[in-house]
mmCIF file of C-alpha atoms and ligand atoms in Angstrom:
data_model
loop_
_atom_site.group_PDB
_atom_site.id
_atom_site.type_symbol
_atom_site.label_atom_id
_atom_site.label_comp_id
_atom_site.label_asym_id
_atom_site.label_seq_id
_atom_site.Cartn_x
_atom_site.Cartn_y
_atom_site.Cartn_z
ATOM 1 C CA MET A 1065 0.000 0.000 0.000
ATOM 2 C CA LYS A 1066 1.328 3.461 -0.894
ATOM 3 C CA THR A 1067 1.698 5.948 1.936
ATOM 4 C CA LEU A 1068 2.342 9.614 2.506
ATOM 5 C CA THR A 1069 4.101 11.290 5.381
ATOM 6 C CA VAL A 1070 1.849 13.337 7.631
ATOM 7 C CA SER A 1071 3.431 16.057 9.720
ATOM 8 C CA VAL A 1072 1.397 18.065 12.236
ATOM 9 C CA VAL A 1073 2.954 21.131 13.834
ATOM 10 C CA THR A 1074 1.591 23.669 16.341
ATOM 11 C CA PRO A 1075 3.152 26.687 18.087
ATOM 12 C CA ASP A 1076 3.986 24.295 20.969
ATOM 13 C CA GLY A 1077 6.027 22.067 18.633
ATOM 14 C CA PRO A 1078 5.555 18.942 16.503
ATOM 15 C CA VAL A 1079 2.590 16.709 17.385
ATOM 16 C CA LEU A 1080 3.038 13.879 14.927
ATOM 17 C CA GLU A 1081 5.121 12.757 11.953
ATOM 18 C CA GLU A 1082 4.159 9.349 10.576
ATOM 19 C CA ASP A 1083 3.228 7.557 7.367
ATOM 20 C CA TYR A 1084 -0.423 6.920 6.491
ATOM 21 C CA GLU A 1085 -2.436 5.631 3.543
ATOM 22 C CA MET A 1086 -5.070 8.357 3.650
ATOM 23 C CA VAL A 1087 -5.785 11.677 5.371
ATOM 24 C CA SER A 1088 -9.319 13.046 5.772
ATOM 25 C CA CYS A 1089 -9.950 16.512 7.046
ATOM 26 C CA LYS A 1090 -12.464 19.314 6.973
ATOM 27 C CA ALA A 1091 -11.365 22.306 4.953
ATOM 28 C CA GLU A 1092 -13.464 25.461 4.911
ATOM 29 C CA THR A 1093 -14.695 24.379 1.470
ATOM 30 C CA GLY A 1094 -15.715 20.896 2.638
ATOM 31 C CA GLU A 1095 -14.373 17.447 3.437
ATOM 32 C CA LEU A 1096 -11.046 16.539 1.792
ATOM 33 C CA GLY A 1097 -9.733 12.998 1.355
ATOM 34 C CA ILE A 1098 -6.048 12.939 0.466
ATOM 35 C CA LEU A 1099 -4.348 9.845 -0.996
ATOM 36 C CA PRO A 1100 -0.661 9.465 -1.963
ATOM 37 C CA GLY A 1101 0.036 11.219 -5.271
ATOM 38 C CA HIS A 1102 -2.479 14.002 -4.697
ATOM 39 C CA ILE A 1103 -1.882 17.226 -6.618
ATOM 40 C CA PRO A 1104 -0.313 20.026 -4.541
ATOM 41 C CA LEU A 1105 -2.759 22.254 -2.700
ATOM 42 C CA VAL A 1106 -3.075 24.524 0.302
ATOM 43 C CA ALA A 1107 -6.355 24.726 2.207
ATOM 44 C CA PRO A 1108 -7.536 26.401 5.421
ATOM 45 C CA LEU A 1109 -8.922 23.900 7.948
ATOM 46 C CA THR A 1110 -11.896 24.231 10.284
ATOM 47 C CA ILE A 1111 -12.109 23.282 13.965
ATOM 48 C CA SER A 1112 -12.558 19.570 13.341
ATOM 49 C CA ALA A 1113 -11.119 16.074 13.538
ATOM 50 C CA VAL A 1114 -8.328 15.004 11.202
ATOM 51 C CA ARG A 1115 -8.576 11.284 10.459
ATOM 52 C CA LEU A 1116 -5.433 9.334 9.535
ATOM 53 C CA LYS A 1117 -5.823 5.852 8.062
ATOM 54 C CA ARG A 1118 -3.462 2.899 7.702
ATOM 55 C CA ASN A 1119 -3.549 -0.894 8.122
ATOM 56 C CA ASN A 1120 -7.342 -0.825 8.489
ATOM 57 C CA GLY A 1121 -6.966 1.398 11.558
ATOM 58 C CA GLU A 1122 -7.636 5.062 12.124
ATOM 59 C CA ASP A 1123 -5.908 7.707 14.245
ATOM 60 C CA ARG A 1124 -7.668 10.966 15.022
ATOM 61 C CA LEU A 1125 -6.513 14.415 16.035
ATOM 62 C CA ALA A 1126 -8.559 17.359 17.290
ATOM 63 C CA ILE A 1127 -7.430 20.292 15.161
ATOM 64 C CA ASN A 1128 -8.112 23.951 15.845
ATOM 65 C CA GLY A 1129 -7.860 26.017 12.688
ATOM 66 C CA GLY A 1130 -4.745 26.351 10.608
ATOM 67 C CA PHE A 1131 -3.749 25.177 7.170
ATOM 68 C CA MET A 1132 -2.893 22.008 5.345
ATOM 69 C CA GLU A 1133 -0.290 21.841 2.632
ATOM 70 C CA VAL A 1134 -0.520 18.840 0.322
ATOM 71 C CA ARG A 1135 2.286 17.499 -1.856
ATOM 72 C CA PRO A 1136 2.212 14.112 -3.623
ATOM 73 C CA ASP A 1137 4.216 12.385 -0.865
ATOM 74 C CA LYS A 1138 3.536 14.641 2.126
ATOM 75 C CA VAL A 1139 0.783 16.394 4.036
ATOM 76 C CA THR A 1140 1.768 19.148 6.452
ATOM 77 C CA ILE A 1141 -0.788 20.526 8.886
ATOM 78 C CA LEU A 1142 0.033 23.756 10.674
ATOM 79 C CA ALA A 1143 -2.576 24.388 13.349
ATOM 80 C CA GLN A 1144 -3.065 26.629 16.356
ATOM 81 C CA SER A 1145 -3.610 23.455 18.392
ATOM 82 C CA ALA A 1146 -3.709 19.717 17.666
ATOM 83 C CA GLU A 1147 -4.290 16.969 20.223
ATOM 84 C CA LYS A 1148 -4.251 13.188 20.115
ATOM 85 C CA PRO A 1149 -7.201 11.589 21.955
ATOM 86 C CA SER A 1150 -4.907 10.461 24.789
ATOM 87 C CA ASP A 1151 -3.716 14.048 25.297
ATOM 88 C CA ILE A 1152 -7.191 15.511 25.606
ATOM 89 C CA ASN A 1153 -8.269 16.451 29.106
ATOM 90 C CA ILE A 1154 -11.999 15.701 29.044
ATOM 91 C CA ALA A 1155 -12.785 17.584 32.252
ATOM 92 C CA ARG A 1156 -11.061 20.693 30.916
ATOM 93 C CA ALA A 1157 -13.013 20.455 27.649
ATOM 94 C CA GLU A 1158 -16.271 20.001 29.596
ATOM 95 C CA GLU A 1159 -15.489 23.140 31.584
ATOM 96 C CA ALA A 1160 -14.632 25.104 28.447
ATOM 97 C CA LYS A 1161 -17.942 23.919 26.932
ATOM 98 C CA SER A 1162 -19.989 25.024 29.963
ATOM 99 C CA ARG A 1163 -18.200 28.367 30.105
ATOM 100 C CA ALA A 1164 -18.834 29.027 26.411
ATOM 101 C CA GLU A 1165 -22.490 27.980 26.682
ATOM 102 C CA ARG A 1166 -22.999 30.297 29.666
ATOM 103 C CA ARG A 1167 -21.514 33.185 27.718
ATOM 104 C CA LEU A 1168 -23.659 32.475 24.682
ATOM 105 C CA GLN A 1169 -26.809 32.382 26.806
ATOM 106 C CA SER A 1170 -26.067 35.568 28.731
ATOM 107 C CA LYS A 1171 -27.770 38.720 27.580
ATOM 108 C CA GLN A 1172 -24.853 40.953 28.516
ATOM 109 C CA ASP A 1173 -23.537 43.081 25.699
ATOM 110 C CA ASN A 1174 -19.941 42.916 26.907
ATOM 111 C CA VAL A 1175 -19.787 39.260 25.840
ATOM 112 C CA ASP A 1176 -17.887 38.544 22.654
ATOM 113 C CA PHE A 1177 -20.285 36.020 21.115
ATOM 114 C CA GLN A 1178 -18.086 35.106 18.187
ATOM 115 C CA ARG A 1179 -15.254 34.273 20.556
ATOM 116 C CA ALA A 1180 -17.598 32.188 22.722
ATOM 117 C CA GLU A 1181 -18.870 30.327 19.667
ATOM 118 C CA LEU A 1182 -15.326 29.425 18.641
ATOM 119 C CA ALA A 1183 -14.517 28.295 22.187
ATOM 120 C CA LEU A 1184 -17.631 26.100 22.137
ATOM 121 C CA LYS A 1185 -16.580 24.562 18.808
ATOM 122 C CA ARG A 1186 -13.111 23.794 20.155
ATOM 123 C CA ALA A 1187 -14.569 22.160 23.268
ATOM 124 C CA LEU A 1188 -17.111 20.057 21.327
ATOM 125 C CA ASN A 1189 -14.410 18.951 18.896
ATOM 126 C CA ARG A 1190 -12.145 17.874 21.783
ATOM 127 C CA LEU A 1191 -14.983 15.980 23.435
ATOM 128 C CA ASP A 1192 -15.813 14.269 20.132
ATOM 129 C CA VAL A 1193 -12.201 13.192 19.520
ATOM 130 C CA GLY A 1194 -11.326 12.530 23.175
ATOM 131 C CA ARG A 1195 -14.068 10.017 24.045
HETATM 132 P P1 ATP B 1293 -9.424 26.372 27.570
HETATM 133 O O1 ATP B 1293 -10.487 27.418 27.746
HETATM 134 O O2 ATP B 1293 -9.673 25.135 28.372
HETATM 135 O O3 ATP B 1293 -8.017 26.924 27.684
HETATM 136 P P2 ATP B 1293 -9.236 26.708 24.728
HETATM 137 O O4 ATP B 1293 -10.094 26.143 23.636
HETATM 138 O O5 ATP B 1293 -9.324 28.165 24.937
HETATM 139 O O6 ATP B 1293 -9.559 25.873 26.047
HETATM 140 P P3 ATP B 1293 -6.858 26.671 23.178
HETATM 141 O O7 ATP B 1293 -6.543 28.136 23.163
HETATM 142 O O8 ATP B 1293 -7.485 26.077 21.957
HETATM 143 O O9 ATP B 1293 -7.732 26.308 24.469
HETATM 144 O O10 ATP B 1293 -5.527 25.829 23.461
HETATM 145 C C1 ATP B 1293 -4.484 26.306 24.322
HETATM 146 C C2 ATP B 1293 -3.549 25.132 24.614
HETATM 147 O O11 ATP B 1293 -4.181 24.225 25.511
HETATM 148 C C3 ATP B 1293 -3.193 24.299 23.388
HETATM 149 O O12 ATP B 1293 -1.875 23.856 23.535
HETATM 150 C C4 ATP B 1293 -4.156 23.133 23.442
HETATM 151 O O13 ATP B 1293 -3.619 21.981 22.826
HETATM 152 C C5 ATP B 1293 -4.327 22.932 24.940
HETATM 153 N N1 ATP B 1293 -5.670 22.429 25.312
HETATM 154 C C6 ATP B 1293 -6.819 23.139 25.330
HETATM 155 N N2 ATP B 1293 -7.851 22.400 25.794
HETATM 156 C C7 ATP B 1293 -7.334 21.171 26.055
HETATM 157 C C8 ATP B 1293 -7.871 19.944 26.545
HETATM 158 N N3 ATP B 1293 -9.171 19.818 26.853
HETATM 159 N N4 ATP B 1293 -7.045 18.901 26.694
HETATM 160 C C9 ATP B 1293 -5.739 19.002 26.389
HETATM 161 N N5 ATP B 1293 -5.155 20.099 25.922
HETATM 162 C C10 ATP B 1293 -5.937 21.196 25.748
#
């Protein structure tokens, strides 16, 4: 089976560099499935799960924004944050979710709703990937 190297980097450092048979992720324009030999492209990613497939198994990462760069033999993901399921603190994500929901429900006009919505998306994504 042909593979491509997947490298995931955040401001905190590298998260993963391994070979996979397929990468699926959610770009702003929709779901992308990348196989070895794909034409070069750059795409902005949404707050979502990146799914990495090989040997009939799947690894997942919770990604927060950023970009993917595709070359025929390599996919590089540069993201603001990226966590493996085992690195996700579920309690922290639950707290972030509650905090964001409280802010979204409050009628105060000093609340930055867009920021709260993004925080909620990050928390839900972590909960989805982490459990
Ligand atoms: P919180 O409000 O809990 O800080 P957040 O969504 O604002 O959540 P981010 O700004 O996206 O957090 O991330 C800051 C750093 O903390 C990143 O390195 C990210 O990987 C890490 N991080 C955030 N939430 C979690 C979590 N639930 N489990 C593990 N790492 C997390």
